mmCIF file of the C-alpha atoms, coordinates in Angstrom:
data_MODEL
# 
_entry.id   MODEL 
# 
loop_
_atom_site.group_PDB 
_atom_site.id 
_atom_site.type_symbol 
_atom_site.label_atom_id 
_atom_site.label_alt_id 
_atom_site.label_comp_id 
_atom_site.label_asym_id 
_atom_site.label_entity_id 
_atom_site.label_seq_id 
_atom_site.pdbx_PDB_ins_code 
_atom_site.Cartn_x 
_atom_site.Cartn_y 
_atom_site.Cartn_z 
_atom_site.occupancy 
_atom_site.B_iso_or_equiv 
_atom_site.pdbx_formal_charge 
_atom_site.auth_seq_id 
_atom_site.auth_comp_id 
_atom_site.auth_asym_id 
_atom_site.auth_atom_id 
_atom_site.pdbx_PDB_model_num 
ATOM 1   C CA . MET A 1 1   ? -8.153  17.491  -6.673  1.00 0.00 ? 1   MET A CA 1 
ATOM 2   C CA . GLU A 1 2   ? -11.659 16.515  -5.461  1.00 0.00 ? 2   GLU A CA 1 
ATOM 3   C CA . ILE A 1 3   ? -12.002 12.771  -3.827  1.00 0.00 ? 3   ILE A CA 1 
ATOM 4   C CA . ASN A 1 4   ? -15.135 11.423  -5.195  1.00 0.00 ? 4   ASN A CA 1 
ATOM 5   C CA . GLU A 1 5   ? -15.161 8.201   -3.120  1.00 0.00 ? 5   GLU A CA 1 
ATOM 6   C CA . ILE A 1 6   ? -13.226 5.391   -1.066  1.00 0.00 ? 6   ILE A CA 1 
ATOM 7   C CA . ASN A 1 7   ? -12.593 2.136   -2.948  1.00 0.00 ? 7   ASN A CA 1 
ATOM 8   C CA . LYS A 1 8   ? -11.318 -0.930  -0.837  1.00 0.00 ? 8   LYS A CA 1 
ATOM 9   C CA . ILE A 1 9   ? -8.361  -3.060  -2.379  1.00 0.00 ? 9   ILE A CA 1 
ATOM 10  C CA . ASN A 1 10  ? -8.208  -6.497  -0.717  1.00 0.00 ? 10  ASN A CA 1 
ATOM 11  C CA . MET A 1 11  ? -4.618  -7.361  -0.172  1.00 0.00 ? 11  MET A CA 1 
ATOM 12  C CA . HIS A 1 12  ? -5.576  -10.777 1.288   1.00 0.00 ? 12  HIS A CA 1 
ATOM 13  C CA . ASN A 1 13  ? -4.729  -13.018 -1.583  1.00 0.00 ? 13  ASN A CA 1 
ATOM 14  C CA . HIS A 1 14  ? -1.842  -10.820 -2.833  1.00 0.00 ? 14  HIS A CA 1 
ATOM 15  C CA . LYS A 1 15  ? 1.296   -12.708 -0.553  1.00 0.00 ? 15  LYS A CA 1 
ATOM 16  C CA . SER A 1 16  ? 2.408   -16.131 -0.537  1.00 0.00 ? 16  SER A CA 1 
ATOM 17  C CA . GLU A 1 17  ? -0.159  -18.635 0.433   1.00 0.00 ? 17  GLU A CA 1 
ATOM 18  C CA . GLY A 1 18  ? -0.161  -19.243 4.180   1.00 0.00 ? 18  GLY A CA 1 
ATOM 19  C CA . SER A 1 19  ? 2.144   -16.573 4.759   1.00 0.00 ? 19  SER A CA 1 
ATOM 20  C CA . LYS A 1 20  ? 1.715   -13.813 7.463   1.00 0.00 ? 20  LYS A CA 1 
ATOM 21  C CA . ILE A 1 21  ? 4.687   -11.468 6.015   1.00 0.00 ? 21  ILE A CA 1 
ATOM 22  C CA . TYR A 1 22  ? 4.255   -9.532  2.389   1.00 0.00 ? 22  TYR A CA 1 
ATOM 23  C CA . SER A 1 23  ? 7.691   -10.134 1.255   1.00 0.00 ? 23  SER A CA 1 
ATOM 24  C CA . GLY A 1 24  ? 9.484   -9.699  -2.518  1.00 0.00 ? 24  GLY A CA 1 
ATOM 25  C CA . ARG A 1 25  ? 9.937   -7.164  -4.802  1.00 0.00 ? 25  ARG A CA 1 
ATOM 26  C CA . ASP A 1 26  ? 8.868   -9.089  -7.832  1.00 0.00 ? 26  ASP A CA 1 
ATOM 27  C CA . LEU A 1 27  ? 5.846   -10.078 -6.100  1.00 0.00 ? 27  LEU A CA 1 
ATOM 28  C CA . GLY A 1 28  ? 5.037   -6.347  -5.164  1.00 0.00 ? 28  GLY A CA 1 
ATOM 29  C CA . ILE A 1 29  ? 5.845   -5.416  -8.732  1.00 0.00 ? 29  ILE A CA 1 
ATOM 30  C CA . GLU A 1 30  ? 3.295   -8.302  -10.045 1.00 0.00 ? 30  GLU A CA 1 
ATOM 31  C CA . VAL A 1 31  ? 0.549   -7.143  -7.479  1.00 0.00 ? 31  VAL A CA 1 
ATOM 32  C CA . ARG A 1 32  ? 0.923   -3.414  -8.506  1.00 0.00 ? 32  ARG A CA 1 
ATOM 33  C CA . ASP A 1 33  ? 0.120   -4.498  -11.691 1.00 0.00 ? 33  ASP A CA 1 
ATOM 34  C CA . LEU A 1 34  ? -2.385  -6.629  -11.175 1.00 0.00 ? 34  LEU A CA 1 
ATOM 35  C CA . ILE A 1 35  ? -4.772  -4.068  -9.063  1.00 0.00 ? 35  ILE A CA 1 
ATOM 36  C CA . ASP A 1 36  ? -3.356  -1.442  -11.865 1.00 0.00 ? 36  ASP A CA 1 
ATOM 37  C CA . LEU A 1 37  ? -1.784  1.055   -9.427  1.00 0.00 ? 37  LEU A CA 1 
ATOM 38  C CA . ASP A 1 38  ? -0.664  3.100   -12.353 1.00 0.00 ? 38  ASP A CA 1 
ATOM 39  C CA . SER A 1 39  ? -4.337  3.936   -13.021 1.00 0.00 ? 39  SER A CA 1 
ATOM 40  C CA . LYS A 1 40  ? -5.041  4.558   -9.523  1.00 0.00 ? 40  LYS A CA 1 
ATOM 41  C CA . ASP A 1 41  ? -2.567  6.893   -8.798  1.00 0.00 ? 41  ASP A CA 1 
ATOM 42  C CA . LYS A 1 42  ? -3.856  9.229   -11.595 1.00 0.00 ? 42  LYS A CA 1 
ATOM 43  C CA . ASP A 1 43  ? -7.673  9.071   -10.771 1.00 0.00 ? 43  ASP A CA 1 
ATOM 44  C CA . ASP A 1 44  ? -9.238  11.300  -7.979  1.00 0.00 ? 44  ASP A CA 1 
ATOM 45  C CA . ASN A 1 45  ? -10.376 8.441   -5.635  1.00 0.00 ? 45  ASN A CA 1 
ATOM 46  C CA . LYS A 1 46  ? -8.848  7.353   -2.144  1.00 0.00 ? 46  LYS A CA 1 
ATOM 47  C CA . TYR A 1 47  ? -8.306  3.769   -1.654  1.00 0.00 ? 47  TYR A CA 1 
ATOM 48  C CA . ASN A 1 48  ? -8.203  1.775   1.364   1.00 0.00 ? 48  ASN A CA 1 
ATOM 49  C CA . MET A 1 49  ? -5.666  -0.952  1.294   1.00 0.00 ? 49  MET A CA 1 
ATOM 50  C CA . ILE A 1 50  ? -7.386  -3.870  3.558   1.00 0.00 ? 50  ILE A CA 1 
ATOM 51  C CA . PHE A 1 51  ? -4.745  -6.023  5.166   1.00 0.00 ? 51  PHE A CA 1 
ATOM 52  C CA . PRO A 1 52  ? -5.821  -9.432  6.860   1.00 0.00 ? 52  PRO A CA 1 
ATOM 53  C CA . ASP A 1 53  ? -5.825  -9.055  10.684  1.00 0.00 ? 53  ASP A CA 1 
ATOM 54  C CA . ASP A 1 54  ? -3.112  -11.567 11.145  1.00 0.00 ? 54  ASP A CA 1 
ATOM 55  C CA . THR A 1 55  ? -0.708  -9.759  9.229   1.00 0.00 ? 55  THR A CA 1 
ATOM 56  C CA . VAL A 1 56  ? 2.623   -9.447  10.966  1.00 0.00 ? 56  VAL A CA 1 
ATOM 57  C CA . SER A 1 57  ? 4.854   -7.395  8.487   1.00 0.00 ? 57  SER A CA 1 
ATOM 58  C CA . ILE A 1 58  ? 5.290   -5.863  5.270   1.00 0.00 ? 58  ILE A CA 1 
ATOM 59  C CA . ASN A 1 59  ? 8.658   -6.137  3.883   1.00 0.00 ? 59  ASN A CA 1 
ATOM 60  C CA . SER A 1 60  ? 10.647  -3.060  2.273   1.00 0.00 ? 60  SER A CA 1 
ATOM 61  C CA . SER A 1 61  ? 11.261  -5.047  -0.851  1.00 0.00 ? 61  SER A CA 1 
ATOM 62  C CA . TYR A 1 62  ? 7.229   -6.219  -1.230  1.00 0.00 ? 62  TYR A CA 1 
ATOM 63  C CA . PHE A 1 63  ? 6.415   -2.217  -0.348  1.00 0.00 ? 63  PHE A CA 1 
ATOM 64  C CA . GLY A 1 64  ? 8.994   -0.975  -2.574  1.00 0.00 ? 64  GLY A CA 1 
ATOM 65  C CA . GLY A 1 65  ? 7.690   -3.177  -5.636  1.00 0.00 ? 65  GLY A CA 1 
ATOM 66  C CA . LEU A 1 66  ? 4.108   -2.219  -4.955  1.00 0.00 ? 66  LEU A CA 1 
ATOM 67  C CA . PHE A 1 67  ? 4.286   1.544   -4.145  1.00 0.00 ? 67  PHE A CA 1 
ATOM 68  C CA . GLU A 1 68  ? 7.534   3.018   -5.067  1.00 0.00 ? 68  GLU A CA 1 
ATOM 69  C CA . THR A 1 69  ? 6.111   4.075   -8.220  1.00 0.00 ? 69  THR A CA 1 
ATOM 70  C CA . SER A 1 70  ? 3.434   5.899   -6.585  1.00 0.00 ? 70  SER A CA 1 
ATOM 71  C CA . ILE A 1 71  ? 4.949   7.441   -3.869  1.00 0.00 ? 71  ILE A CA 1 
ATOM 72  C CA . ILE A 1 72  ? 7.841   9.262   -6.146  1.00 0.00 ? 72  ILE A CA 1 
ATOM 73  C CA . LYS A 1 73  ? 4.930   10.406  -8.437  1.00 0.00 ? 73  LYS A CA 1 
ATOM 74  C CA . LEU A 1 74  ? 2.621   11.624  -5.791  1.00 0.00 ? 74  LEU A CA 1 
ATOM 75  C CA . GLY A 1 75  ? 5.067   12.632  -2.720  1.00 0.00 ? 75  GLY A CA 1 
ATOM 76  C CA . ARG A 1 76  ? 4.593   11.466  1.090   1.00 0.00 ? 76  ARG A CA 1 
ATOM 77  C CA . GLU A 1 77  ? 1.407   13.713  1.599   1.00 0.00 ? 77  GLU A CA 1 
ATOM 78  C CA . LYS A 1 78  ? -0.620  12.959  -1.422  1.00 0.00 ? 78  LYS A CA 1 
ATOM 79  C CA . PHE A 1 79  ? 0.045   9.069   -1.311  1.00 0.00 ? 79  PHE A CA 1 
ATOM 80  C CA . LEU A 1 80  ? -0.787  9.298   2.264   1.00 0.00 ? 80  LEU A CA 1 
ATOM 81  C CA . GLU A 1 81  ? -3.911  11.138  1.489   1.00 0.00 ? 81  GLU A CA 1 
ATOM 82  C CA . LYS A 1 82  ? -5.070  8.680   -1.421  1.00 0.00 ? 82  LYS A CA 1 
ATOM 83  C CA . TYR A 1 83  ? -3.977  5.220   0.035   1.00 0.00 ? 83  TYR A CA 1 
ATOM 84  C CA . ASN A 1 84  ? -5.031  4.449   3.579   1.00 0.00 ? 84  ASN A CA 1 
ATOM 85  C CA . PHE A 1 85  ? -3.859  1.340   5.302   1.00 0.00 ? 85  PHE A CA 1 
ATOM 86  C CA . ILE A 1 86  ? -6.021  -0.881  7.609   1.00 0.00 ? 86  ILE A CA 1 
ATOM 87  C CA . TYR A 1 87  ? -6.905  -4.184  8.755   1.00 0.00 ? 87  TYR A CA 1 
ATOM 88  C CA . ALA A 1 88  ? -9.913  -6.215  7.630   1.00 0.00 ? 88  ALA A CA 1 
ATOM 89  C CA . ASP A 1 89  ? -11.813 -5.613  10.683  1.00 0.00 ? 89  ASP A CA 1 
ATOM 90  C CA . GLY A 1 90  ? -11.521 -1.719  10.254  1.00 0.00 ? 90  GLY A CA 1 
ATOM 91  C CA . LYS A 1 91  ? -8.866  -1.423  12.689  1.00 0.00 ? 91  LYS A CA 1 
ATOM 92  C CA . GLU A 1 92  ? -5.715  0.957   12.380  1.00 0.00 ? 92  GLU A CA 1 
ATOM 93  C CA . LEU A 1 93  ? -2.585  -1.172  11.768  1.00 0.00 ? 93  LEU A CA 1 
ATOM 94  C CA . LYS A 1 94  ? -0.631  -2.036  14.950  1.00 0.00 ? 94  LYS A CA 1 
ATOM 95  C CA . ASP A 1 95  ? 2.651   -0.141  15.596  1.00 0.00 ? 95  ASP A CA 1 
ATOM 96  C CA . ALA A 1 96  ? 5.304   -2.467  13.946  1.00 0.00 ? 96  ALA A CA 1 
ATOM 97  C CA . LEU A 1 97  ? 3.180   -2.568  10.673  1.00 0.00 ? 97  LEU A CA 1 
ATOM 98  C CA . GLN A 1 98  ? 2.806   0.870   10.408  1.00 0.00 ? 98  GLN A CA 1 
ATOM 99  C CA . ARG A 1 99  ? 6.672   1.491   10.570  1.00 0.00 ? 99  ARG A CA 1 
ATOM 100 C CA . ASN A 1 100 ? 6.942   -0.999  8.003   1.00 0.00 ? 100 ASN A CA 1 
ATOM 101 C CA . ILE A 1 101 ? 4.934   1.384   5.699   1.00 0.00 ? 101 ILE A CA 1 
ATOM 102 C CA . ASP A 1 102 ? 6.617   4.507   6.978   1.00 0.00 ? 102 ASP A CA 1 
ATOM 103 C CA . GLU A 1 103 ? 9.764   2.999   6.424   1.00 0.00 ? 103 GLU A CA 1 
ATOM 104 C CA . GLY A 1 104 ? 8.676   1.828   2.865   1.00 0.00 ? 104 GLY A CA 1 
ATOM 105 C CA . ILE A 1 105 ? 7.681   5.408   2.061   1.00 0.00 ? 105 ILE A CA 1 
ATOM 106 C CA . ASP A 1 106 ? 11.324  6.945   3.677   1.00 0.00 ? 106 ASP A CA 1 
ATOM 107 C CA . ASP A 1 107 ? 12.951  4.219   1.299   1.00 0.00 ? 107 ASP A CA 1 
ATOM 108 C CA . ALA A 1 108 ? 11.162  4.994   -1.894  1.00 0.00 ? 108 ALA A CA 1 
ATOM 109 C CA . LEU A 1 109 ? 11.775  8.767   -1.471  1.00 0.00 ? 109 LEU A CA 1 
ATOM 110 C CA . LYS A 1 110 ? 15.722  8.256   -0.954  1.00 0.00 ? 110 LYS A CA 1 
ATOM 111 C CA . GLU A 1 111 ? 16.044  6.255   -3.962  1.00 0.00 ? 111 GLU A CA 1 
ATOM 112 C CA . PHE A 1 112 ? 14.431  9.301   -5.883  1.00 0.00 ? 112 PHE A CA 1 
# 
């Protein structure tokens, strides 16, 4: 599969208003539908998931609702090749936030 381009998915508006934490499985599922991840999982593009610089946490429930189907479908390696997680300023995620993502991937694969 050849990757054609990198697209940005802005996550700024996909959390509770005023929150620095992404939480809630139902909200994650709602966002998954809103940004049409089912179609994105099937295309040949890579995506930068852009989070606000002040994001403190992505709870496993939210992450699972948003990405569990993608992780199961793609597997860890292809999922991480396709979806890149960064802050809005382009910097890599802080260790704590990266751990949230790693744990979310592990949880999705355990469930499968």
